[in-house]
N, CA, C and O atoms as a GROMACS GRO file, in nm:
protein
  300
    1MET      N    1  -1.763   1.862  -0.489
    1MET     CA    2  -1.616   1.807  -0.472
    1MET      C    3  -1.514   1.818  -0.546
    1MET      O    4  -1.530   1.766  -0.656
    2ILE      N    5  -1.412   1.868  -0.528
    2ILE     CA    6  -1.282   1.901  -0.628
    2ILE      C    7  -1.186   1.811  -0.618
    2ILE      O    8  -1.184   1.765  -0.503
    3LEU      N    9  -1.093   1.758  -0.697
    3LEU     CA   10  -0.974   1.680  -0.670
    3LEU      C   11  -0.854   1.803  -0.707
    3LEU      O   12  -0.846   1.872  -0.808
    4VAL      N   13  -0.785   1.802  -0.609
    4VAL     CA   14  -0.658   1.871  -0.644
    4VAL      C   15  -0.510   1.815  -0.672
    4VAL      O   16  -0.487   1.707  -0.617
    5ASP      N   17  -0.422   1.861  -0.735
    5ASP     CA   18  -0.296   1.797  -0.761
    5ASP      C   19  -0.199   1.827  -0.690
    5ASP      O   20  -0.199   1.928  -0.620
    6THR      N   21  -0.091   1.739  -0.697
    6THR     CA   22   0.031   1.754  -0.643
    6THR      C   23   0.078   1.930  -0.621
    6THR      O   24   0.108   1.971  -0.509
    7THR      N   25   0.078   1.993  -0.707
    7THR     CA   26   0.126   2.124  -0.709
    7THR      C   27   0.055   2.207  -0.600
    7THR      O   28   0.123   2.275  -0.524
    8PHE      N   29  -0.089   2.202  -0.591
    8PHE     CA   30  -0.187   2.252  -0.504
    8PHE      C   31  -0.114   2.200  -0.343
    8PHE      O   32  -0.105   2.282  -0.251
    9LEU      N   33  -0.082   2.105  -0.332
    9LEU     CA   34  -0.046   2.072  -0.201
    9LEU      C   35   0.078   2.137  -0.153
    9LEU      O   36   0.088   2.199  -0.047
   10ILE      N   37   0.179   2.117  -0.249
   10ILE     CA   38   0.301   2.182  -0.213
   10ILE      C   39   0.277   2.324  -0.207
   10ILE      O   40   0.330   2.390  -0.117
   11ASP      N   41   0.203   2.377  -0.292
   11ASP     CA   42   0.179   2.531  -0.263
   11ASP      C   43   0.088   2.564  -0.120
   11ASP      O   44   0.101   2.669  -0.057
   12LEU      N   45   0.011   2.475  -0.089
   12LEU     CA   46  -0.066   2.478   0.072
   12LEU      C   47   0.064   2.458   0.147
   12LEU      O   48   0.107   2.542   0.227
   13GLN      N   49   0.121   2.351   0.121
   13GLN     CA   50   0.241   2.359   0.263
   13GLN      C   51   0.335   2.455   0.248
   13GLN      O   52   0.397   2.486   0.349
   14ARG      N   53   0.356   2.497   0.170
   14ARG     CA   54   0.465   2.631   0.151
   14ARG      C   55   0.433   2.756   0.202
   14ARG      O   56   0.518   2.832   0.250
   15SER      N   57   0.282   2.787   0.193
   15SER     CA   58   0.195   2.870   0.243
   15SER      C   59   0.218   2.907   0.385
   15SER      O   60   0.196   3.022   0.424
   16SER      N   61   0.260   2.816   0.461
   16SER     CA   62   0.263   2.798   0.608
   16SER      C   63   0.390   2.896   0.620
   16SER      O   64   0.384   2.990   0.700
   17ARG      N   65   0.518   2.874   0.531
   17ARG     CA   66   0.621   2.917   0.549
   17ARG      C   67   0.672   3.050   0.451
   17ARG      O   68   0.779   3.107   0.471
   18ASN      N   69   0.588   3.086   0.357
   18ASN     CA   70   0.624   3.175   0.288
   18ASN      C   71   0.488   3.247   0.219
   18ASN      O   72   0.393   3.182   0.175
   19GLU      N   73   0.495   3.379   0.220
   19GLU     CA   74   0.380   3.459   0.190
   19GLU      C   75   0.360   3.455   0.027
   19GLU      O   76   0.251   3.481  -0.025
   20ARG      N   77   0.458   3.425  -0.036
   20ARG     CA   78   0.449   3.416  -0.200
   20ARG      C   79   0.358   3.328  -0.244
   20ARG      O   80   0.293   3.336  -0.348
   21HIS      N   81   0.351   3.214  -0.136
   21HIS     CA   82   0.275   3.082  -0.203
   21HIS      C   83   0.144   3.083  -0.107
   21HIS      O   84   0.130   3.002  -0.015
   22LEU      N   85   0.065   3.167  -0.132
   22LEU     CA   86  -0.084   3.190  -0.068
   22LEU      C   87  -0.209   3.155  -0.159
   22LEU      O   88  -0.320   3.152  -0.105
   23ALA      N   89  -0.196   3.128  -0.300
   23ALA     CA   90  -0.284   3.091  -0.361
   23ALA      C   91  -0.395   2.977  -0.335
   23ALA      O   92  -0.517   2.984  -0.353
   24ALA      N   93  -0.303   2.854  -0.281
   24ALA     CA   94  -0.390   2.727  -0.246
   24ALA      C   95  -0.440   2.776  -0.121
   24ALA      O   96  -0.544   2.715  -0.096
   25ALA      N   97  -0.410   2.864  -0.027
   25ALA     CA   98  -0.465   2.861   0.100
   25ALA      C   99  -0.577   2.952   0.101
   25ALA      O  100  -0.675   2.938   0.174
   26SER      N  101  -0.557   3.063   0.005
   26SER     CA  102  -0.665   3.168  -0.021
   26SER      C  103  -0.773   3.113  -0.087
   26SER      O  104  -0.883   3.166  -0.077
   27TRP      N  105  -0.755   3.000  -0.162
   27TRP     CA  106  -0.870   2.933  -0.239
   27TRP      C  107  -0.942   2.869  -0.143
   27TRP      O  108  -1.065   2.862  -0.142
   28LEU      N  109  -0.872   2.823  -0.065
   28LEU     CA  110  -0.945   2.710   0.042
   28LEU      C  111  -1.042   2.782   0.139
   28LEU      O  112  -1.149   2.739   0.182
   29ARG      N  113  -0.972   2.922   0.168
   29ARG     CA  114  -1.066   3.013   0.280
   29ARG      C  115  -1.161   3.050   0.189
   29ARG      O  116  -1.272   3.028   0.237
   30GLU      N  117  -1.168   3.103   0.064
   30GLU     CA  118  -1.292   3.123   0.004
   30GLU      C  119  -1.377   3.060  -0.069
   30GLU      O  120  -1.472   3.108  -0.131
   31ASN      N  121  -1.330   2.907  -0.060
   31ASN     CA  122  -1.440   2.806  -0.082
   31ASN      C  123  -1.426   2.685   0.016
   31ASN      O  124  -1.382   2.572  -0.005
   32ALA      N  125  -1.481   2.750   0.138
   32ALA     CA  126  -1.468   2.655   0.246
   32ALA      C  127  -1.570   2.533   0.229
   32ALA      O  128  -1.541   2.418   0.265
   33SER      N  129  -1.700   2.570   0.164
   33SER     CA  130  -1.784   2.468   0.160
   33SER      C  131  -1.748   2.364   0.074
   33SER      O  132  -1.792   2.252   0.096
   34VAL      N  133  -1.676   2.384  -0.019
   34VAL     CA  134  -1.627   2.273  -0.132
   34VAL      C  135  -1.560   2.168  -0.064
   34VAL      O  136  -1.460   2.196   0.003
   35GLU      N  137  -1.604   2.045  -0.072
   35GLU     CA  138  -1.516   1.948  -0.022
   35GLU      C  139  -1.395   1.901  -0.131
   35GLU      O  140  -1.411   1.860  -0.246
   36VAL      N  141  -1.288   1.918  -0.068
   36VAL     CA  142  -1.172   1.891  -0.124
   36VAL      C  143  -1.093   1.741  -0.111
   36VAL      O  144  -1.050   1.705  -0.002
   37ALA      N  145  -1.078   1.656  -0.233
   37ALA     CA  146  -1.026   1.529  -0.202
   37ALA      C  147  -0.896   1.518  -0.276
   37ALA      O  148  -0.858   1.588  -0.370
   38LEU      N  149  -0.834   1.416  -0.214
   38LEU     CA  150  -0.697   1.390  -0.299
   38LEU      C  151  -0.701   1.245  -0.366
   38LEU      O  152  -0.729   1.141  -0.306
   39PRO      N  153  -0.670   1.256  -0.495
   39PRO     CA  154  -0.662   1.139  -0.567
   39PRO      C  155  -0.542   1.050  -0.510
   39PRO      O  156  -0.441   1.119  -0.495
   40ALA      N  157  -0.524   0.925  -0.476
   40ALA     CA  158  -0.436   0.836  -0.421
   40ALA      C  159  -0.275   0.871  -0.496
   40ALA      O  160  -0.167   0.890  -0.440
   41ILE      N  161  -0.310   0.872  -0.648
   41ILE     CA  162  -0.168   0.931  -0.691
   41ILE      C  163  -0.111   1.054  -0.656
   41ILE      O  164   0.011   1.069  -0.660
   42VAL      N  165  -0.189   1.147  -0.620
   42VAL     CA  166  -0.166   1.262  -0.573
   42VAL      C  167  -0.089   1.268  -0.454
   42VAL      O  168   0.018   1.327  -0.442
   43LEU      N  169  -0.164   1.186  -0.343
   43LEU     CA  170  -0.112   1.182  -0.215
   43LEU      C  171   0.035   1.071  -0.232
   43LEU      O  172   0.131   1.084  -0.155
   44GLY      N  173   0.034   0.987  -0.319
   44GLY     CA  174   0.172   0.940  -0.336
   44GLY      C  175   0.287   1.029  -0.364
   44GLY      O  176   0.397   1.031  -0.309
   45GLU      N  177   0.241   1.102  -0.459
   45GLU     CA  178   0.347   1.194  -0.548
   45GLU      C  179   0.397   1.310  -0.409
   45GLU      O  180   0.514   1.344  -0.388
   46PHE      N  181   0.302   1.344  -0.347
   46PHE     CA  182   0.307   1.416  -0.206
   46PHE      C  183   0.393   1.375  -0.117
   46PHE      O  184   0.475   1.447  -0.061
   47VAL      N  185   0.377   1.245  -0.098
   47VAL     CA  186   0.455   1.195   0.010
   47VAL      C  187   0.616   1.167  -0.020
   47VAL      O  188   0.705   1.168   0.065
   48GLU      N  189   0.629   1.146  -0.134
   48GLU     CA  190   0.788   1.150  -0.190
   48GLU      C  191   0.876   1.268  -0.133
   48GLU      O  192   0.991   1.252  -0.094
   49GLY      N  193   0.812   1.378  -0.133
   49GLY     CA  194   0.888   1.475  -0.075
   49GLY      C  195   0.912   1.482   0.086
   49GLY      O  196   0.963   1.579   0.141
   50PHE      N  197   0.864   1.358   0.159
   50PHE     CA  198   0.900   1.358   0.266
   50PHE      C  199   0.994   1.241   0.331
   50PHE      O  200   1.000   1.133   0.272
   51ASP      N  201   1.070   1.261   0.454
   51ASP     CA  202   1.139   1.150   0.494
   51ASP      C  203   1.075   1.030   0.539
   51ASP      O  204   1.134   0.923   0.537
   52SER      N  205   0.942   1.044   0.586
   52SER     CA  206   0.856   0.920   0.646
   52SER      C  207   0.714   0.987   0.561
   52SER      O  208   0.685   1.102   0.528
   53ASP      N  209   0.653   0.866   0.545
   53ASP     CA  210   0.499   0.869   0.505
   53ASP      C  211   0.396   0.886   0.606
   53ASP      O  212   0.275   0.900   0.589
   54THR      N  213   0.478   0.882   0.738
   54THR     CA  214   0.383   0.905   0.868
   54THR      C  215   0.420   1.050   0.923
   54THR      O  216   0.381   1.090   1.032
   55ASP      N  217   0.491   1.116   0.844
   55ASP     CA  218   0.499   1.272   0.877
   55ASP      C  219   0.374   1.336   0.936
   55ASP      O  220   0.268   1.287   0.898
   56PRO      N  221   0.369   1.422   1.011
   56PRO     CA  222   0.238   1.483   1.074
   56PRO      C  223   0.176   1.568   0.961
   56PRO      O  224   0.054   1.586   0.963
   57VAL      N  225   0.245   1.616   0.871
   57VAL     CA  226   0.189   1.683   0.744
   57VAL      C  227   0.098   1.592   0.669
   57VAL      O  228  -0.018   1.612   0.632
   58ILE      N  229   0.185   1.474   0.650
   58ILE     CA  230   0.110   1.384   0.573
   58ILE      C  231  -0.037   1.330   0.646
   58ILE      O  232  -0.146   1.305   0.595
   59GLU      N  233   0.002   1.323   0.766
   59GLU     CA  234  -0.134   1.250   0.841
   59GLU      C  235  -0.245   1.368   0.863
   59GLU      O  236  -0.362   1.340   0.889
   60HIS      N  237  -0.207   1.473   0.854
   60HIS     CA  238  -0.309   1.554   0.844
   60HIS      C  239  -0.405   1.564   0.710
   60HIS      O  240  -0.528   1.558   0.710
   61TYR      N  241  -0.324   1.580   0.603
   61TYR     CA  242  -0.400   1.559   0.483
   61TYR      C  243  -0.482   1.417   0.468
   61TYR      O  244  -0.592   1.406   0.414
   62ARG      N  245  -0.421   1.330   0.515
   62ARG     CA  246  -0.498   1.199   0.535
   62ARG      C  247  -0.644   1.203   0.604
   62ARG      O  248  -0.752   1.158   0.565
   63ALA      N  249  -0.607   1.276   0.724
   63ALA     CA  250  -0.748   1.263   0.822
   63ALA      C  251  -0.855   1.389   0.747
   63ALA      O  252  -0.978   1.380   0.742
   64SER      N  253  -0.792   1.479   0.705
   64SER     CA  254  -0.887   1.592   0.692
   64SER      C  255  -0.938   1.605   0.538
   64SER      O  256  -1.006   1.699   0.499
   65HIS      N  257  -0.888   1.479   0.440
   65HIS     CA  258  -0.965   1.495   0.310
   65HIS      C  259  -0.961   1.360   0.278
   65HIS      O  260  -0.876   1.281   0.317
   66ARG      N  261  -1.078   1.331   0.189
   66ARG     CA  262  -1.115   1.215   0.154
   66ARG      C  263  -0.996   1.166   0.042
   66ARG      O  264  -0.949   1.243  -0.041
   67ILE      N  265  -0.957   1.028   0.054
   67ILE     CA  266  -0.874   0.986  -0.071
   67ILE      C  267  -0.945   0.914  -0.161
   67ILE      O  268  -1.031   0.838  -0.118
   68ILE      N  269  -0.928   0.922  -0.263
   68ILE     CA  270  -0.992   0.872  -0.382
   68ILE      C  271  -0.914   0.794  -0.466
   68ILE      O  272  -0.818   0.846  -0.522
   69GLY      N  273  -0.946   0.659  -0.486
   69GLY     CA  274  -0.870   0.584  -0.547
   69GLY      C  275  -0.884   0.612  -0.708
   69GLY      O  276  -0.970   0.685  -0.756
   70VAL      N  277  -0.789   0.546  -0.780
   70VAL     CA  278  -0.784   0.590  -0.924
   70VAL      C  279  -0.873   0.472  -1.007
   70VAL      O  280  -0.854   0.351  -1.014
   71ASP      N  281  -0.953   0.536  -1.053
   71ASP     CA  282  -1.065   0.448  -1.177
   71ASP      C  283  -1.070   0.530  -1.280
   71ASP      O  284  -1.004   0.634  -1.291
   72ASP      N  285  -1.148   0.487  -1.360
   72ASP     CA  286  -1.171   0.555  -1.498
   72ASP      C  287  -1.221   0.731  -1.483
   72ASP      O  288  -1.181   0.825  -1.552
   73GLY      N  289  -1.300   0.733  -1.395
   73GLY     CA  290  -1.348   0.864  -1.360
   73GLY      C  291  -1.251   0.958  -1.312
   73GLY      O  292  -1.248   1.073  -1.355
   74VAL      N  293  -1.157   0.909  -1.209
   74VAL     CA  294  -1.055   1.002  -1.176
   74VAL      C  295  -0.950   1.029  -1.282
   74VAL      O  296  -0.894   1.138  -1.300
   75ALA      N  297  -0.929   0.922  -1.347
   75ALA     CA  298  -0.837   0.934  -1.490
   75ALA      C  299  -0.883   1.038  -1.571
   75ALA      O  300  -0.828   1.062  -1.679
   0.00000   0.00000   0.00000
């Protein structure tokens, strides 16, 4: 399992609109067997870029990735 940061999520979101931002999407394709988890802080930072925390993009990430609470190990 890996934990991704906000920059990774932003790059992933941009990859659907701009071919210059394909690094995150490419990494996910090349490492499809790796579980990707989102620290709660990262999800919170990402949500700040949207008008609503129920935006379909955010709902997709919540549904498809494990959300990890912040503890000493995550920090």
